mmCIF file of C-alpha atoms in Angstrom:
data_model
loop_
_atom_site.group_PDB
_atom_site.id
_atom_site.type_symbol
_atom_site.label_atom_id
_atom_site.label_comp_id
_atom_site.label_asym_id
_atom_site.label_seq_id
_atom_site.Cartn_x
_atom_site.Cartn_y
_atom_site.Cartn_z
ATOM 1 C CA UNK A 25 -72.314 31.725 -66.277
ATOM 2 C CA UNK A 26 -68.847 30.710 -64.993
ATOM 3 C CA UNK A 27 -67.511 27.358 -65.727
ATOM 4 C CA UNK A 28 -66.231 25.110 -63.017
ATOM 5 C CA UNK A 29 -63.089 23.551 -63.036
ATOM 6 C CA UNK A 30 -62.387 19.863 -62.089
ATOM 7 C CA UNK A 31 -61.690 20.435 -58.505
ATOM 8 C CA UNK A 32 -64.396 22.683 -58.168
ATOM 9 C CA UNK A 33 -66.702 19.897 -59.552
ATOM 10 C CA UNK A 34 -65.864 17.347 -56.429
ATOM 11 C CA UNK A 35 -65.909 20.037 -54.096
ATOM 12 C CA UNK A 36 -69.557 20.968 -54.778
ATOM 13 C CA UNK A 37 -70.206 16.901 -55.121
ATOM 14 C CA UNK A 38 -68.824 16.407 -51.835
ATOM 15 C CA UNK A 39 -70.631 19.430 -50.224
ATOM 16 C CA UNK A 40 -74.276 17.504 -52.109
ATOM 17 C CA UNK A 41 -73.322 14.033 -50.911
ATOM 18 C CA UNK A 42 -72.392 15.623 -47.076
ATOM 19 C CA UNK A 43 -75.698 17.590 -46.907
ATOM 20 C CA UNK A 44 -76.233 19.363 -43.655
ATOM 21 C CA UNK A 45 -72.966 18.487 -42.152
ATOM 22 C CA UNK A 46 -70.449 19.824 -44.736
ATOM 23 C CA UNK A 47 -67.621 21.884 -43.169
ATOM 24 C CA UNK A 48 -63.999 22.000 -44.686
ATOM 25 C CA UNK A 49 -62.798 19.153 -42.593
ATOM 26 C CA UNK A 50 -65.564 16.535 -43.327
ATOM 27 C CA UNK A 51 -65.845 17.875 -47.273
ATOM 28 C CA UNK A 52 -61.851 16.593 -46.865
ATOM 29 C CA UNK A 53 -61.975 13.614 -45.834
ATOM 30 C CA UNK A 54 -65.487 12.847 -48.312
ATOM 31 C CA UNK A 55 -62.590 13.795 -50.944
ATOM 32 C CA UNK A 56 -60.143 11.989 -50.049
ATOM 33 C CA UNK A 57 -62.577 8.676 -49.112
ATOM 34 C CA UNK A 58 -64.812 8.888 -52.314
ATOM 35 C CA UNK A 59 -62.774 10.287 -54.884
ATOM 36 C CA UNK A 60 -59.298 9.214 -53.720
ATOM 37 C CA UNK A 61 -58.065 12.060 -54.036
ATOM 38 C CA UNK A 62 -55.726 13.961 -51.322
ATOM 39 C CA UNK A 63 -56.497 17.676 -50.868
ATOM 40 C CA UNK A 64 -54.719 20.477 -48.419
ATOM 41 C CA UNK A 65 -57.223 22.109 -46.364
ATOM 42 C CA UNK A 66 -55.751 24.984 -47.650
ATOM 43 C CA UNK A 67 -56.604 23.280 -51.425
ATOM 44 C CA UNK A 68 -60.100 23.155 -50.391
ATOM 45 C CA UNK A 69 -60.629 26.603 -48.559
ATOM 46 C CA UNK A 70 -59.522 28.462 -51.247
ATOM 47 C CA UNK A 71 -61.914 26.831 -54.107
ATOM 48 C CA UNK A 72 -64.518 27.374 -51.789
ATOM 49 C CA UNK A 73 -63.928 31.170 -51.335
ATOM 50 C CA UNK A 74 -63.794 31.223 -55.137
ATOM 51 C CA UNK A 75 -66.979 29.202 -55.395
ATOM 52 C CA UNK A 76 -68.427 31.851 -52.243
ATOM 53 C CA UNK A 77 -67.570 34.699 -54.633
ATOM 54 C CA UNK A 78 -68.962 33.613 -57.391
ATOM 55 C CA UNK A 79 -72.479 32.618 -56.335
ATOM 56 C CA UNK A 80 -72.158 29.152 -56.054
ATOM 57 C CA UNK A 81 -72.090 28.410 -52.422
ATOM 58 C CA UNK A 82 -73.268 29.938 -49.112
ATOM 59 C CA UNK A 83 -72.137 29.438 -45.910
ATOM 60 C CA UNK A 84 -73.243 29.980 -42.075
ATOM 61 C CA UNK A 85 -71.508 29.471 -38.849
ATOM 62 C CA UNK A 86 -72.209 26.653 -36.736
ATOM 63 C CA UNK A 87 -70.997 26.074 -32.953
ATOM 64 C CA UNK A 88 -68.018 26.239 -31.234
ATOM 65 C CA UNK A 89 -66.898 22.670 -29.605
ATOM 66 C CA UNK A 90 -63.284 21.822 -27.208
ATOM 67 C CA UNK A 91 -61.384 19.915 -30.087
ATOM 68 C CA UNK A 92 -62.003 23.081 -32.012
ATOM 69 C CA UNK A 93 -60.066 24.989 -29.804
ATOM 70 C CA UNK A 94 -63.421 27.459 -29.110
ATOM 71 C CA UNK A 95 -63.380 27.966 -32.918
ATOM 72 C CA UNK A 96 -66.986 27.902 -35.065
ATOM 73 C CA UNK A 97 -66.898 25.712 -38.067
ATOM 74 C CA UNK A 98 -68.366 26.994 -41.491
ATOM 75 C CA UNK A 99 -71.239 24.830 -43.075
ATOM 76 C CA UNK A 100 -71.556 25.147 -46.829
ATOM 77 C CA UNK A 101 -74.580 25.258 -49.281
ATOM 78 C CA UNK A 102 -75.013 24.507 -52.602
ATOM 79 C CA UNK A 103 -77.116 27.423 -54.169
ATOM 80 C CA UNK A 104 -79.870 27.025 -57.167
ATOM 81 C CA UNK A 105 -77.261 28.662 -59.590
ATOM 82 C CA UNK A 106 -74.105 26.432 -58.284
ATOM 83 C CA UNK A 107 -76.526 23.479 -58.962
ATOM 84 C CA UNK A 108 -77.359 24.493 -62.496
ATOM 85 C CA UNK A 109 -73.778 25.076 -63.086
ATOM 86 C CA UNK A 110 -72.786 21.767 -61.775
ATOM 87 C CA UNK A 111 -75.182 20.122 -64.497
ATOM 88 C CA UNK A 112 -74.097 22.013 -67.103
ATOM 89 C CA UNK A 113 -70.267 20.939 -66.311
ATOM 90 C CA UNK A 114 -70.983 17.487 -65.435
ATOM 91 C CA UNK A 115 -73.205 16.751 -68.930
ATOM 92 C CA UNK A 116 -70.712 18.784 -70.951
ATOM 93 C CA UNK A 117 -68.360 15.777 -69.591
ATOM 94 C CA UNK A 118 -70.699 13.414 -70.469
ATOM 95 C CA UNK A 119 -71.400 14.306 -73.679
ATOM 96 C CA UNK A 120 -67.745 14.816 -74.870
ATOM 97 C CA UNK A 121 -67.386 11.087 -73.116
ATOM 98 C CA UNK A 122 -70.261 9.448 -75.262
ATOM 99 C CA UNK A 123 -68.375 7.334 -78.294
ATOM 100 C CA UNK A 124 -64.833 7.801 -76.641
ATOM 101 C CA UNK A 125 -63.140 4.536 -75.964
ATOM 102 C CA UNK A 126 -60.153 5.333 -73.477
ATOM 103 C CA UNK A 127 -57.321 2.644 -72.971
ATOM 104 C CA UNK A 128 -55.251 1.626 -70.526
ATOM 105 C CA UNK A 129 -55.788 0.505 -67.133
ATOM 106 C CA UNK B 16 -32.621 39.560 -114.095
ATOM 107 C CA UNK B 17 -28.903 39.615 -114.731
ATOM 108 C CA UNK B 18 -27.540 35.982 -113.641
ATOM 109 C CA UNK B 19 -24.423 36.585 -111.960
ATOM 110 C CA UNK B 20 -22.509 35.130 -108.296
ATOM 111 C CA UNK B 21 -25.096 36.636 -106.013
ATOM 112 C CA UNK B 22 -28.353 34.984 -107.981
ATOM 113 C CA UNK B 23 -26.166 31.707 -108.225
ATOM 114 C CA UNK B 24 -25.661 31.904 -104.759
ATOM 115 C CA UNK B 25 -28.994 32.306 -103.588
ATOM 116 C CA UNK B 26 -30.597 29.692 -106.006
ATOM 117 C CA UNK B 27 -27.946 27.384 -104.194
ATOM 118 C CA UNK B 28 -28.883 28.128 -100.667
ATOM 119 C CA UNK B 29 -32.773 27.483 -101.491
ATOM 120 C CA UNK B 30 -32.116 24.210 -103.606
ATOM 121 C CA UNK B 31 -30.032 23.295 -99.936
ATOM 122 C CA UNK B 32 -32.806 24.573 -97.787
ATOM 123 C CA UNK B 33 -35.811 22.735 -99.948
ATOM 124 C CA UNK B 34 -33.513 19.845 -99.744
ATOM 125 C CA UNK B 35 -33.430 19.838 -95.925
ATOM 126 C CA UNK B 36 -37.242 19.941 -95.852
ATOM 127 C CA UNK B 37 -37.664 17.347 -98.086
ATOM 128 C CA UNK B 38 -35.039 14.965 -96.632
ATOM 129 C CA UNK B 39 -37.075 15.750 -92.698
ATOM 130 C CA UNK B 40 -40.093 15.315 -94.355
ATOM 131 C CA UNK B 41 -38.753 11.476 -95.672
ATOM 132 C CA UNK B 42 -37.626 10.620 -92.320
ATOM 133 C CA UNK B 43 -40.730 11.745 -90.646
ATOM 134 C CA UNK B 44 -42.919 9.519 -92.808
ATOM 135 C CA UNK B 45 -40.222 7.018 -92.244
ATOM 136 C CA UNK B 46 -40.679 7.349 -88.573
ATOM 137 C CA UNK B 47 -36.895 8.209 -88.205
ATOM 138 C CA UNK B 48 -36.151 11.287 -86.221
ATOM 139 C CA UNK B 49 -34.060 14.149 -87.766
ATOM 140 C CA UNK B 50 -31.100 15.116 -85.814
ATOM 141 C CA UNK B 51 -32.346 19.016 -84.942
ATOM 142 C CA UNK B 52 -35.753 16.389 -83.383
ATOM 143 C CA UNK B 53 -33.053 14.445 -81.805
ATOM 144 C CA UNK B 54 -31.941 17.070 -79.823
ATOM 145 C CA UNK B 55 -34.741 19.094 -79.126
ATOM 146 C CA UNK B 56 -35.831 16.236 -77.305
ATOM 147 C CA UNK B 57 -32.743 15.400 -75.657
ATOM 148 C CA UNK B 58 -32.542 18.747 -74.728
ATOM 149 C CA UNK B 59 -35.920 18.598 -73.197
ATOM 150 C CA UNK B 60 -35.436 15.232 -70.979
ATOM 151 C CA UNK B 61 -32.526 16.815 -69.866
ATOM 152 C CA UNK B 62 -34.508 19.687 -68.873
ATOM 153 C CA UNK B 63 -37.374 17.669 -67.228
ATOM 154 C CA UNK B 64 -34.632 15.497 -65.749
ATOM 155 C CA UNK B 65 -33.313 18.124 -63.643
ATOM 156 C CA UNK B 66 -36.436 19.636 -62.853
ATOM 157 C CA UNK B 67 -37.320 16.256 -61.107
ATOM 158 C CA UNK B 68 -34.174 16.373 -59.905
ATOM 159 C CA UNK B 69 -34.739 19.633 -58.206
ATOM 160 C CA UNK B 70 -38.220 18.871 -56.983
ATOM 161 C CA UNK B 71 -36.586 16.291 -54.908
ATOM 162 C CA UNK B 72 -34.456 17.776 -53.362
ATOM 163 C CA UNK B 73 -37.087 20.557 -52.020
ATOM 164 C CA UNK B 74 -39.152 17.529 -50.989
ATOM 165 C CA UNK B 75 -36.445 16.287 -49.347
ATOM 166 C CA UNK B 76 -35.702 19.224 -47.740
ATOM 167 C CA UNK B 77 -38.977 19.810 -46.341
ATOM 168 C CA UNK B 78 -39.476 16.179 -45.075
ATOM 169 C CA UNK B 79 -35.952 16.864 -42.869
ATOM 170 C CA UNK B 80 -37.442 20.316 -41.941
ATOM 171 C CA UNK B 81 -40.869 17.874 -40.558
ATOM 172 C CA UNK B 82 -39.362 15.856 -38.694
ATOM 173 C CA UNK B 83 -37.158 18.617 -36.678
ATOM 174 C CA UNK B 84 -40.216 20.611 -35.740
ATOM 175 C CA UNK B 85 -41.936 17.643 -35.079
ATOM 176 C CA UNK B 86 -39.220 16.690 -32.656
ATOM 177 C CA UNK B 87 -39.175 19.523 -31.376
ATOM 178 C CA UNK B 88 -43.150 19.700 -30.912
ATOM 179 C CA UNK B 89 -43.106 19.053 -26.786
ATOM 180 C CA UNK B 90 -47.131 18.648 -25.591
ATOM 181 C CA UNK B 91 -49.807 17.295 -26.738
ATOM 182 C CA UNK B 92 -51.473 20.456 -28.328
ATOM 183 C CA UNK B 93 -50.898 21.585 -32.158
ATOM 184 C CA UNK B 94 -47.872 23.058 -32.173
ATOM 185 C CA UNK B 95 -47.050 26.535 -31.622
ATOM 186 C CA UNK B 96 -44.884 27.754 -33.974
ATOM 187 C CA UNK B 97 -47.293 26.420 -36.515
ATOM 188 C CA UNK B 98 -50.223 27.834 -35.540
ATOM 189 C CA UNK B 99 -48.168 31.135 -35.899
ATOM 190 C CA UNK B 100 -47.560 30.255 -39.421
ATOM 191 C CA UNK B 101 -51.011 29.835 -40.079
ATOM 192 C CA UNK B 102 -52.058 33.920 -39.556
ATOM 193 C CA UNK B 103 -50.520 34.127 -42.821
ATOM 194 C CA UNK B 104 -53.890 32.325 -44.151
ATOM 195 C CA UNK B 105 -56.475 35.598 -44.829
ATOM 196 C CA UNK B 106 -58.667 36.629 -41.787
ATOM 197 C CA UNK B 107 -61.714 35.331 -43.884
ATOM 198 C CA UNK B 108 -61.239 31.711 -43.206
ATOM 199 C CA UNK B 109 -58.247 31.513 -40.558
ATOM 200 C CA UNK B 110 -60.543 31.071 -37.639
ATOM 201 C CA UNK B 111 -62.971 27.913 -39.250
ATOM 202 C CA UNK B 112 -59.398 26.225 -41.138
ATOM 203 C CA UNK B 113 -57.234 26.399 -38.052
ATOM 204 C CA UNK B 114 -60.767 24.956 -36.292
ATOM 205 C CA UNK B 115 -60.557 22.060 -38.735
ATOM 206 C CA UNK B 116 -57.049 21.307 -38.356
ATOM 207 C CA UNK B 117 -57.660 21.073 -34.525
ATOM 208 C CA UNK B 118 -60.589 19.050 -34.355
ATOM 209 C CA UNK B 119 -58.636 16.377 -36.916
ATOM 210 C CA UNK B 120 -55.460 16.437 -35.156
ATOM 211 C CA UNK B 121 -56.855 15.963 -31.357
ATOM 212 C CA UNK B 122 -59.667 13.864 -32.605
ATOM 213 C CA UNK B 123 -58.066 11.570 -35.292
ATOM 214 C CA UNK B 124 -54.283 11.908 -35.875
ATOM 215 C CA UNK B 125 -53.145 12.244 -31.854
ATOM 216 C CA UNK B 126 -54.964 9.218 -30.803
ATOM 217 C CA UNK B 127 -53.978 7.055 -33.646
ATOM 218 C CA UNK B 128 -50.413 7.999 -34.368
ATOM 219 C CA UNK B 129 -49.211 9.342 -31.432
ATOM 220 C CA UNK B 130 -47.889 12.780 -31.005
ATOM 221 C CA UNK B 131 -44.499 12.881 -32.855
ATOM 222 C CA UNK B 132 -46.420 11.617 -35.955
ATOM 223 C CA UNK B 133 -49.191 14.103 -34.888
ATOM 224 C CA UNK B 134 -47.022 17.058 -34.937
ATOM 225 C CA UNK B 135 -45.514 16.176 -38.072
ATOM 226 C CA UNK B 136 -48.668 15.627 -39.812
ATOM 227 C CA UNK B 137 -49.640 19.158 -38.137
ATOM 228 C CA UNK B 138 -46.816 20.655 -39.725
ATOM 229 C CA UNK B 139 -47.216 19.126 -43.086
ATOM 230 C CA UNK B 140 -50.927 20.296 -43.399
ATOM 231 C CA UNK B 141 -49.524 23.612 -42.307
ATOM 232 C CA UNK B 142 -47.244 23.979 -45.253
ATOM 233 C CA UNK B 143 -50.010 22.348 -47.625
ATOM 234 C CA UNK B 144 -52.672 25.149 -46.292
ATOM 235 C CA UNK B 145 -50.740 27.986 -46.588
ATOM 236 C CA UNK B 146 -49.061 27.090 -50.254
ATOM 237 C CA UNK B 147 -52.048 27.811 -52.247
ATOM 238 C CA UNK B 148 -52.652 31.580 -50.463
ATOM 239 C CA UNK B 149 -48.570 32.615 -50.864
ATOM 240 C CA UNK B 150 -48.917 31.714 -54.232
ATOM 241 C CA UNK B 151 -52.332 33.597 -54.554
ATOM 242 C CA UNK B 152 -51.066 36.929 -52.938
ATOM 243 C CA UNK B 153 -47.514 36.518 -55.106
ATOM 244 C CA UNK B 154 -49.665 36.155 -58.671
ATOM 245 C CA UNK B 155 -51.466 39.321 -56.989
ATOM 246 C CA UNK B 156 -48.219 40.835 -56.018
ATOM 247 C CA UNK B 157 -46.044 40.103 -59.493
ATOM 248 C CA UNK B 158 -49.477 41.251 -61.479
ATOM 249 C CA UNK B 159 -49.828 44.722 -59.886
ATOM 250 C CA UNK B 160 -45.739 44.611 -59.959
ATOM 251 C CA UNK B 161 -45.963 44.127 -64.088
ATOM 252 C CA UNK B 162 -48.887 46.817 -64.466
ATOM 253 C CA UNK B 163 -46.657 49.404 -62.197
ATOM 254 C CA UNK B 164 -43.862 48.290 -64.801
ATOM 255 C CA UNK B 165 -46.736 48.986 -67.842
ATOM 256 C CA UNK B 166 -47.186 52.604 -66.647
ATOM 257 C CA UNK B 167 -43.939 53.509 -66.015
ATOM 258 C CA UNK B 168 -42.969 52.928 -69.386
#
């Protein structure tokens, strides 16, 4: 099974937390809200390409609105193996975490 | 062995080079740099100094670059010149990204920053989205470029 990297991690969070509505705009902005993090578009469309390719996610095209420009936006899925993959990665975090004391603020 | 010049010689240079060790070895555990540590890491703020240095100025660059096509951005639609940028994104995704951008620059950025900030933010998100796909095709490009370079040899 492929590991996922960090990145690849909140993607497939945010793409869980959005459910039914998770296209590479709103997965942004859950991103950049949740985790404060600020992604490119560009950041995000290319992890999940590599996340496409490699099993973990699906994807169908939805319906075309004005704002869009006439352009369809692609909802994403997290599939049975992404899931399993994203437990493995996130209690391989927790585990390494368990006894660690970090410092700093 | 014969002792003569050249054995005296050599003993000398390894008595001076087990002396060096020894005498790094003291300051280390003394906490006290050596001077070849000294200026390795010099050498290396230096380095790190000017790459920041550097990095600056290309952000600096590109800010000035912003602003000037954001000026220069006339309606109220994304602007043009950008959106031709964009078909450098893969055919894969171009149509549902550039659909993204659109939707958050007519239905967030325009209305709440107006449409020199809206153009520059388009601009900026156009730089940002096609970054990680040139650099993606140019690993692509310099790998096949260094296996060419393999087989030639």
């Amino acid at each position: 099974m492929d590991y996922l990297g960090e990145f690849e991690q909140i993607v497939m969070l945010a793409i869980l937390r959005l459910g039914e509505t998770a296209y590479g705009m709103t997965i942004r902005k859950e991103i950049q809200e949740v985790a404060k993090r600020v992604a490119s578009l560009g950041a995000v469309y290319t992890t999940l390409e590599r996340l496409e390719d490699k099993g973990f996610l699906t994807s169908a095209v939805g319906g075309v609105t004005e704002e869009r420009g006439g352009r369809a936006k692609k909802y994403f899925r997290v599939t049975g193996l992404g899931q399993a993959s994203l437990r493995q990665a996130l209690n391989a975090t927790q585990a390494m975490k368990a006894g660690v004391v970090l410092e700093g603020a | 062995m014969k002792w003569n010049s050249d054995c005296a010689r050599q003993c000398g240079l390894k008595l001076k080079a087990m002396g060096r060790t020894i005498f790094g070895l003291l300051l280390k555990e003394q906490g006290i740099m050596s001077i070849e540590d000294a200026k390795i890491e010099a050498a290396e703020i230096a380095n790190a100094k000017a790459q920041a240095e550097e990095r600056q100025k290309v952000m600096a660059v590109v800010i000035v670059l912003l602003v000037v096509l954001a000026i220069l951005s006339k309606d109220a639609s994304p602007p043009r010149p950008a959106r031709f940028a964009l078909l450098l994104i893969p055919k894969r995704n171009r149509e549902h990204l550039i659909g993204d951008l659109d939707e958050e620059y007519r239905t967030v950025v325009l209305p709440e920053y107006g449409r020199f900030w809206a153009g520059f933010w388009y601009w900026g998100q156009t730089f940002w989205a096609i970054g990680p796909y040139l650099s993606k095709g140019l690993k692509r490009v310099l790998g096949w470029a260094a296996v060419i370079r393999l087989i030639g040899r």
